């Protein structure tokens, strides 16, 4: 349902949003109160400044009162000492609360991020998620903290200053207040014009850039086809637009100043006139009044523009809470299992992704015996990855069930299920940490160096690791950019070997490796597959040939099952796929072997 903006329900949700935000400030309310009190104190000293103008002028300068002359400098210094301390307390405490708030929100968001289900990641641009955690969250604080301080501080300052002015002379105050709307109106009108014309300037600057860019990139065409005059004409026209808009802007800005000054001067003139009519007004009270009036403008301006940071903050809060409110991965299973034997059964599995027209998997049934290696083969989009993703419950089937050793996956605790599965995927994920920490990742953090070494040996990775500057202690760099494709794969294999899970999901890399690397990776994979139930999305000829069984998928259905020989003999889909997909590989391998 499309709801128009600014309906009452929207207002309610803004309030709710705000109250929810304030709940995050609650644990720090003591510090927050100090900040508010500091702000109020600052505001009071603000009002005190015009207030001491009166005794200063009347006492010190007009009457030359000895006590006033002695005390006044001390009072001024004292006032600013108090103000300084209050200002410090307010700023410091507010920054403290703000930064705590950002940290708390970030921590919660990150924790939530780690729990989100895989389909959520599919729908979100990662840049969007990252900017929620880095940028949006910092915008929230403006609404939660600084706006409140502004309201308290400026509110109290306005009330204080106005009260003082009324107390001094209510008629003059009313008179000056009458002028205010006029000034505000002029400033508004001008700023609207300014904003519009800066938009125009930006737009025509964009067009100028466009002409320049075209002239640079197309300089050969311009020369060959004699387009110089045409381009110069276009350029002149656009730069003239920019000039005209800039002049409009300058004119608007230039007219506003004299207008505002004229209004202000008239107000001043009127006040001087009234002040001279009224015998009770002394030099001191008039100066004091003027000071208060001038000091009123800054907080008035701030408090009327408080809406902008508030709205910005609330918009950011909405985005932050949207992430926090995302339900995490459903982990409804109750059962824990120890190490599984590895019998994996798919019973009538169908899966249709959200919003997809056709099911990605259509009634798949397959039993994989403990220790068996099953290769999934099929054209791109046939559903191979989808099958593989169902095993660790990254996605849930729309219908049907999968069992591990007879336990329905839906009834197992996710952690318990996933402890039984190792994954080696095409895009090897490495973290910006040491080689050792990348192999012994996550729950395997505390294993000993000897075990890591053994896993690396079995993965044929020790040789290149030992050649690295600090061996196992070398930091691999962001996502392992310093490593070759084959080395990254062997690290991933070492990680899986160390995990030593009974079930292995293997999404082989499609990218061609040189034959030396290929041999190492192949040997490492053989070590990894041995004794495990393995579901492999096969891109390598050798894995397909050596698999116990090959399952051929087509449009989400199992169309052929058998060994390499059987399926070749059948002469149907697999044999065609084999010719297209794998014969190229075979010829490169033959060539490499010959070389
Ligand atoms: P394969 O691994 O065999 O190339 P996939 O399992 O990746 O095939 O894809 C099977 C079908 O499901 C394709 O039509 C693909 O477009 C679709 N698909 C895959 N992943 C998603 C997803 N996360 N969301 C929606 N549709 C998807």
PDB file of C-alpha atoms and ligand atoms in Angstrom, residues 122 353 360 379-386 395, ligand 1:
ATOM      1  CA  UNK A 122      21.267 -12.022  -2.342  1.00  0.00           C
ATOM      2  CA  UNK A 353      13.707 -18.821  -5.260  1.00  0.00           C
ATOM      3  CA  UNK A 360      15.423 -23.968  -9.552  1.00  0.00           C
ATOM      4  CA  UNK A 379      24.781 -26.611 -18.019  1.00  0.00           C
ATOM      5  CA  UNK A 380      25.058 -23.264 -16.279  1.00  0.00           C
ATOM      6  CA  UNK A 381      21.827 -22.534 -14.415  1.00  0.00           C
ATOM      7  CA  UNK A 382      20.888 -26.220 -14.196  1.00  0.00           C
ATOM      8  CA  UNK A 383      20.763 -26.062 -10.391  1.00  0.00           C
ATOM      9  CA  UNK A 384      24.116 -27.501  -9.298  1.00  0.00           C
ATOM     10  CA  UNK A 385      24.981 -24.734  -6.823  1.00  0.00           C
ATOM     11  CA  UNK A 386      21.451 -24.747  -5.527  1.00  0.00           C
ATOM     12  CA  UNK A 395      18.748 -22.067   1.606  1.00  0.00           C
TER      13      UNK A 395
HETATM   14  P1  LIG B   1      24.287 -23.798 -11.615  1.00  0.00           P
HETATM   15  O1  LIG B   1      25.061 -23.889 -10.349  1.00  0.00           O
HETATM   16  O2  LIG B   1      24.007 -25.154 -12.201  1.00  0.00           O
HETATM   17  O3  LIG B   1      24.865 -22.885 -12.606  1.00  0.00           O
HETATM   18  P2  LIG B   1      22.333 -22.501  -9.983  1.00  0.00           P
HETATM   19  O4  LIG B   1      21.986 -23.475  -8.922  1.00  0.00           O
HETATM   20  O5  LIG B   1      23.275 -21.414  -9.632  1.00  0.00           O
HETATM   21  O6  LIG B   1      22.833 -23.256 -11.270  1.00  0.00           O
HETATM   22  O7  LIG B   1      21.005 -21.798 -10.522  1.00  0.00           O
HETATM   23  C1  LIG B   1      19.805 -22.503 -10.814  1.00  0.00           C
HETATM   24  C2  LIG B   1      18.730 -21.479 -11.166  1.00  0.00           C
HETATM   25  O8  LIG B   1      18.369 -20.722 -10.015  1.00  0.00           O
HETATM   26  C3  LIG B   1      19.152 -20.479 -12.205  1.00  0.00           C
HETATM   27  O9  LIG B   1      18.043 -20.235 -13.039  1.00  0.00           O
HETATM   28  C4  LIG B   1      19.521 -19.242 -11.411  1.00  0.00           C
HETATM   29  O10 LIG B   1      19.244 -18.100 -12.167  1.00  0.00           O
HETATM   30  C5  LIG B   1      18.604 -19.350 -10.218  1.00  0.00           C
HETATM   31  N1  LIG B   1      19.242 -18.815  -8.993  1.00  0.00           N
HETATM   32  C6  LIG B   1      20.414 -19.201  -8.479  1.00  0.00           C
HETATM   33  N2  LIG B   1      20.682 -18.563  -7.331  1.00  0.00           N
HETATM   34  C7  LIG B   1      19.640 -17.737  -7.110  1.00  0.00           C
HETATM   35  C8  LIG B   1      19.303 -16.818  -6.070  1.00  0.00           C
HETATM   36  N3  LIG B   1      20.108 -16.607  -5.026  1.00  0.00           N
HETATM   37  N4  LIG B   1      18.142 -16.140  -6.174  1.00  0.00           N
HETATM   38  C9  LIG B   1      17.322 -16.354  -7.219  1.00  0.00           C
HETATM   39  N5  LIG B   1      17.569 -17.209  -8.209  1.00  0.00           N
HETATM   40  C10 LIG B   1      18.715 -17.904  -8.181  1.00  0.00           C
END
